[in-house]
Coordinates of C-alpha atoms in Angstrom, one line a residue:
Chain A
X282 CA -2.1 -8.5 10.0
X283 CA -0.5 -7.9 13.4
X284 CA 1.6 -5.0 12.8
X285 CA -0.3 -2.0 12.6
X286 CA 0.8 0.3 9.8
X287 CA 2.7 2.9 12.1
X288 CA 4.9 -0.2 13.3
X289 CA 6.0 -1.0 10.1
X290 CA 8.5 0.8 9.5
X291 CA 10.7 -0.7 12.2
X292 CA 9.5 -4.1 11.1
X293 CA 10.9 -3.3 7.7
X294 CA 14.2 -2.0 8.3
X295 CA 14.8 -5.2 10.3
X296 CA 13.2 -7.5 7.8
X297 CA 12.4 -6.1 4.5
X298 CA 11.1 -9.5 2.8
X299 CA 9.4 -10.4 5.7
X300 CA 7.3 -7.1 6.2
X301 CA 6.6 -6.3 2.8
X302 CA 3.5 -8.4 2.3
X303 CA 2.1 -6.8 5.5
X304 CA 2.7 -3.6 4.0
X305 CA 0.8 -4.3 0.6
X306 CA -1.9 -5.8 2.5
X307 CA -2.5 -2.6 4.9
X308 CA -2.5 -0.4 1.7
X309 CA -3.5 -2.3 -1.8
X310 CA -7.1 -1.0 -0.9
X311 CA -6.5 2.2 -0.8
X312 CA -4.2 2.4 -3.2
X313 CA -6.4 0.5 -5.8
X314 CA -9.0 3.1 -5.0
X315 CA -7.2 5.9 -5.7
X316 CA -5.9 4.8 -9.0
X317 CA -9.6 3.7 -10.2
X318 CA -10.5 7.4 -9.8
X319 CA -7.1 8.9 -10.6
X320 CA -7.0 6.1 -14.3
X321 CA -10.7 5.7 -15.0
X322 CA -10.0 2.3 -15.8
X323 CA -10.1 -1.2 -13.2
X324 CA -7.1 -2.7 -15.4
X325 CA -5.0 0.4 -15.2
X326 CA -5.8 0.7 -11.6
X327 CA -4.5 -2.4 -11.3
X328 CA -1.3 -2.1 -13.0
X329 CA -0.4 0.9 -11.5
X330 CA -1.1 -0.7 -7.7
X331 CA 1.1 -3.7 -8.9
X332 CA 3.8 -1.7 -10.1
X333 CA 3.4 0.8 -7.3
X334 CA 4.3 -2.4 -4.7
X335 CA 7.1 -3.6 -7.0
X336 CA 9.2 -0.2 -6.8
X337 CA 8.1 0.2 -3.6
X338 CA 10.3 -3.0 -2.7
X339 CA 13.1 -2.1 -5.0
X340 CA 13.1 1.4 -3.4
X341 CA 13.2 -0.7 0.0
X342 CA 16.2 -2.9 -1.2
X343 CA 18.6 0.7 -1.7
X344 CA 17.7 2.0 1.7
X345 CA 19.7 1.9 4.8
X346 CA 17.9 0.5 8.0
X347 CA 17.5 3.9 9.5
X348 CA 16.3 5.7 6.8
X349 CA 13.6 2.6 6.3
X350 CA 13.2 3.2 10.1
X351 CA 11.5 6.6 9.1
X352 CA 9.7 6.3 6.6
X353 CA 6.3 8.0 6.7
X354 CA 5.2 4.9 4.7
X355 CA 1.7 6.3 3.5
X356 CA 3.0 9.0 1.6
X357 CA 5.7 7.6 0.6
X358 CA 4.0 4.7 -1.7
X359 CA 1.2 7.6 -2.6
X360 CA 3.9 9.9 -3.8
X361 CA 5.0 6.5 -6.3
X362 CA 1.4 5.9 -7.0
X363 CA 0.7 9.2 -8.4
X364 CA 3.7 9.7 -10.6
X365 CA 2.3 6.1 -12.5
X366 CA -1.1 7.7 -12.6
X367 CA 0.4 10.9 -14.5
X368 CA 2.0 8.7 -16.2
X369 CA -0.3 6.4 -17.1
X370 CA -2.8 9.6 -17.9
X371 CA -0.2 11.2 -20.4
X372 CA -0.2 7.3 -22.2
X373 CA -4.2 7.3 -22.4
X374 CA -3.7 10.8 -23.2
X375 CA -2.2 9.9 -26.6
X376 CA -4.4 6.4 -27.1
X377 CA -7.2 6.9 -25.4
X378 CA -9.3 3.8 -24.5
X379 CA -13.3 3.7 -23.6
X380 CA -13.2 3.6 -19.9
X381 CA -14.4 1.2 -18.0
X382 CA -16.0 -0.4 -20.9
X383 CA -12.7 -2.3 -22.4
X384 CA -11.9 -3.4 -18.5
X385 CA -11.1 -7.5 -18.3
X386 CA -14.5 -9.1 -17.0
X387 CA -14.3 -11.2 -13.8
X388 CA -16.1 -14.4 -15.1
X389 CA -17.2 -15.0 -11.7
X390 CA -18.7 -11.8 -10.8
X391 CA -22.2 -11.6 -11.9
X392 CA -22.0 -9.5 -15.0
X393 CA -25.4 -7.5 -13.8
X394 CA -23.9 -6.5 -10.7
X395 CA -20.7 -5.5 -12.4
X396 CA -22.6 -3.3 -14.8
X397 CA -24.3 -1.5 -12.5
X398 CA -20.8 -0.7 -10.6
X399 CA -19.5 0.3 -14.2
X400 CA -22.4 2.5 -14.3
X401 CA -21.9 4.3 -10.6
X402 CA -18.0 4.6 -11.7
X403 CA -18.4 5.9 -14.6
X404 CA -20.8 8.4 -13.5
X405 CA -18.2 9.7 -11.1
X406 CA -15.6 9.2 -13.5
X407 CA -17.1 11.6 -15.7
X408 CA -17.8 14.6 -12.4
X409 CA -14.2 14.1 -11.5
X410 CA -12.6 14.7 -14.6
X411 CA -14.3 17.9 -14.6
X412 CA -11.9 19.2 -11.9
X413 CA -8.3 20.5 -12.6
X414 CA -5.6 18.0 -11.9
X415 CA -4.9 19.1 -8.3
X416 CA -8.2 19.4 -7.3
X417 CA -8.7 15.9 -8.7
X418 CA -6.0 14.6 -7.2
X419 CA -6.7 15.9 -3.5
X420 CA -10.1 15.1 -4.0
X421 CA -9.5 11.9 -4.7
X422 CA -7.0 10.9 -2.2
X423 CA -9.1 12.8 0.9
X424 CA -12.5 11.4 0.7
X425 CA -12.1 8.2 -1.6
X426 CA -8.7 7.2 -0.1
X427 CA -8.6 8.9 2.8
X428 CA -5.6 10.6 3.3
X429 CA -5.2 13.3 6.1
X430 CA -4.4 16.8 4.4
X431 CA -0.6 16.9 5.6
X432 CA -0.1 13.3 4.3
X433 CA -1.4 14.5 0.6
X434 CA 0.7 17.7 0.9
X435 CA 3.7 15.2 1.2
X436 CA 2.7 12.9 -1.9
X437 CA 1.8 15.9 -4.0
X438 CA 4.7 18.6 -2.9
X439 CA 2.2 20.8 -2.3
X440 CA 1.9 23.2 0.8
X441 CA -1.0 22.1 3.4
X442 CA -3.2 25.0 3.1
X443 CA -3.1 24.6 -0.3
X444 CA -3.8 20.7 -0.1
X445 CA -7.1 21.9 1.7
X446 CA -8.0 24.4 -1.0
X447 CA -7.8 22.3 -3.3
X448 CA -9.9 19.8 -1.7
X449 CA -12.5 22.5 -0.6
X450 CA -12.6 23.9 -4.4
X451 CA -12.7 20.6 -5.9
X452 CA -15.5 19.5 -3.8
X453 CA -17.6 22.6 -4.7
X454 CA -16.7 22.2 -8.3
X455 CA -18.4 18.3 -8.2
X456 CA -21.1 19.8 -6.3
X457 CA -22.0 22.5 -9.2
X458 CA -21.6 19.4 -11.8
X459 CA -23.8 17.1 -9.4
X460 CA -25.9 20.2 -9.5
X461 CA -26.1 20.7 -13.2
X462 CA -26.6 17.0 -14.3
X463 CA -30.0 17.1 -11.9
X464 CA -31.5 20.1 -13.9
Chain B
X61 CA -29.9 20.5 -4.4
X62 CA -26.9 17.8 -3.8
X63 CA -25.5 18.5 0.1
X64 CA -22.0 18.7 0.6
X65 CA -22.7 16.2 2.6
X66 CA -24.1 13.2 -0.3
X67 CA -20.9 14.7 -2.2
X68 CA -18.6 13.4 0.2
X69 CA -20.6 10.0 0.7
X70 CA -21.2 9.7 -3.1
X71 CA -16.6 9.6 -3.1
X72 CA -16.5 7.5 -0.1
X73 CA -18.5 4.4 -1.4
X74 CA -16.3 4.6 -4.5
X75 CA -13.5 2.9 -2.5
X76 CA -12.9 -0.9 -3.8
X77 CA -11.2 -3.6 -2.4
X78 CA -8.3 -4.4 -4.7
X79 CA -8.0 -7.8 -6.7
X80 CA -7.8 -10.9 -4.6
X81 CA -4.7 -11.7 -7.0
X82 CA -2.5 -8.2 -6.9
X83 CA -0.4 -9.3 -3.1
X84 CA 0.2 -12.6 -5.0
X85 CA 1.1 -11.0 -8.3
X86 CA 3.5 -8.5 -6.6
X87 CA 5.1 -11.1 -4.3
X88 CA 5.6 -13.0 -7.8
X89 CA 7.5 -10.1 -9.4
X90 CA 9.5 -9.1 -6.2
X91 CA 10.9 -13.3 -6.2
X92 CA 9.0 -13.4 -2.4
X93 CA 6.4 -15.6 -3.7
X94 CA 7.4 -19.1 -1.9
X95 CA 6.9 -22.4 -3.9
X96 CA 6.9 -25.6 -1.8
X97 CA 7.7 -29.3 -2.1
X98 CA 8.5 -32.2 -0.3
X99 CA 11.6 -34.0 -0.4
X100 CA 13.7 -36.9 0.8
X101 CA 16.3 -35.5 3.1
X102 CA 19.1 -37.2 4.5
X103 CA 17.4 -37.4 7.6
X104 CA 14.0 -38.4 6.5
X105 CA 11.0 -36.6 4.6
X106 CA 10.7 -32.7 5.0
X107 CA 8.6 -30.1 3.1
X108 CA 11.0 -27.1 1.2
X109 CA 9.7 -23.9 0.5
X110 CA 11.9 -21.2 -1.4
X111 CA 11.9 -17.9 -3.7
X112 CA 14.3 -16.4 -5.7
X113 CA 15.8 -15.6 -2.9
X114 CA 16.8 -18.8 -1.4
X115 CA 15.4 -21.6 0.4
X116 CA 13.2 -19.8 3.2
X117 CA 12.1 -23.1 5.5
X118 CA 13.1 -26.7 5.5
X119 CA 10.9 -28.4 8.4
X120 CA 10.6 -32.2 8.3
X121 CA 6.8 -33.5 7.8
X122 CA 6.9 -35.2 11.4
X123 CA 7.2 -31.8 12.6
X124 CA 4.4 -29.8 10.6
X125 CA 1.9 -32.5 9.6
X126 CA 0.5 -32.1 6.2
X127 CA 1.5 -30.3 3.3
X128 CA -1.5 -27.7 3.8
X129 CA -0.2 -26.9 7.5
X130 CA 3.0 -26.3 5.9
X131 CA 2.4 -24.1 3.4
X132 CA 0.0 -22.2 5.7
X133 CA 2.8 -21.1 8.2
X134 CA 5.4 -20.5 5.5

C-alpha cells in the first residue's frame, strides 16, 4: 500500500474501484478485531468485516466525488461495523451459539496453538461481556482497535467526554473482574 | 492486584490479523475481483483480465511476459 489512509479519500473520489482494495487492506485488521471482541465469535467476526466492506463500496457507488473527498474514512466504516455487530448480537441474542467453540477450524493452523488462542479469547470474551454495551464498545474500539476518542464519538454518536468515560469506567470495571477471578 | 497497565496490554494483544481470504471474498461480492485469460486477438496473442464490470486490461503477451507477470500487475 502506497496511499496512506488519510490520502484515500481523494484517491477514492477519483477512482472508487481502484482505491477500494487499498482501503480494505489499511482497515480489515482492525476491523476484524473489533468484531471478534464486539461478536465473541471468529466466523461472525468475519461476516460482519466482509459485509462491512461490501456496503462500504455500495455506500461509495451513491456518493458524489466531493462528498467521497471528505470522508473521515475510519469512522465512517466503524460507524457500519457496529450497527452489524448490534445486529448480529440481537441474532445471537435469540439463538445463541457456544462461542468460539462452533468457530470453522483452519486445517492448516495447528489445532494446539488455536486452542490456546480460543482459550486467551474466551477468557476476555467472558471480562468484556461483563461491561455495559457502551463501555464495551469504547473499550473495545480504544485499546483493541485503537481508535482515538473523537473518532469513536463519531462511530457511536456519542459526545467525546462521554466516549472517554466510558472507556475510563469500562476499563475499571475489567480491572475489578480481572481482580475478582485472581481471588 | 492487576495494573491498569496489564489491563490495557491484556486488550491490545487481542488484536488479530483478519483472514488471508476476506480482501478476496469482498472484491468477489463487489464484481472487482479480476479473472484473466489469454486470447488470440486480431493482432496476435494478449492476456484479458475483467470483472463484472468490464474488461479492465488487454496487454499483448510480448509486452508483459508470462501469465504470472500479468496477473501480478493487473
Amino acid at each position: 500500500m502506497t496511499t496512506t489512509l488519510d490520502q484515500l479519500p481523494i484517491r477514492l473520489a477519483v477512482d472508487p474501484d481502484g482505491a477500494f482494495p487499498d482501503l480494505v487492506r489499511h482497515l480489515q485488521n482492525g476491523v476484524y478485531s473489533g468484531a471478534l471482541q464486539l461478536t465473541g465469535n471468529r466466523q461472525d467476526a468475519e461476516d460482519v468485516t466482509q459485509e462491512t466492506f461490501v456496503r462500504v463500496y455500495r455506500a461509495l457507488d451513491g456518493y458524489n466525488a466531493d462528498r467521497i473527498r471528505h470522508l473521515q474514512l475510519r469512522p465512517w466504516v466503524w460507524t457500519i461495523a457496529l450497527n452489524l455487530c448490534r445486529n448480529r448480537a440481537r441474532s445471537i441474542a435469540r439463538h445463541p451459539v457456544a462461542p468460539l467453540e462452533g468457530d470453522r477450524v483452519d486445517v492448516l493452523e495447528d489445532a494446539a496453538t488455536q486452542a490456546v488462542d480460543n482459550a486467551g479469547l474466551e477468557e476476555w470474551r467472558r471480562r468484556l461481556s461483563a461491561l455495559p454495551g457502551p463501555q464495551r464498545t469504547a473499550v473495545v474500539l480504544h485499546h483493541v482497535v485503537g481508535l482515538p476518542h473523537a473518532e469513536i464519538a463519531e462511530s457511536t454518536g456519542r459526545s467525546e467526554s462521554t466516549t472517554r468515560s466510558d472507556v475510563r469506567r469500562g476499563l475499571a470495571r475489567l480491572r475489578a473482574v480481572i481482580e475478582e477471578e485472581a481471588r | 492486584m492487576t495494573s491498569k497497565d496489564a489491563t490495557v496490554e491484556g486488550l491490545g494483544a487481542l488484536r488479530r490479523p483478519a483472514p488471508d481470504t476476506l480482501l478476496e471474498t469482498v472484491l468477489m461480492r463487489t464484481d472487482l475481483a479480476d479473472s484473466y485469460t489469454e486470447i488470440a486477438g486480431p493482432t496476435g496473442r494478449a492476456f484479458v483480465a475483467w470483472n463484472g464490470r468490464g474488461i479492465t486490461a488487454f496487454v499483448p503477451v510480448e509486452a508483459v511476459g508470462t501469465r504470472a507477470d500479468f496477473e501480478m500487475r493487473h
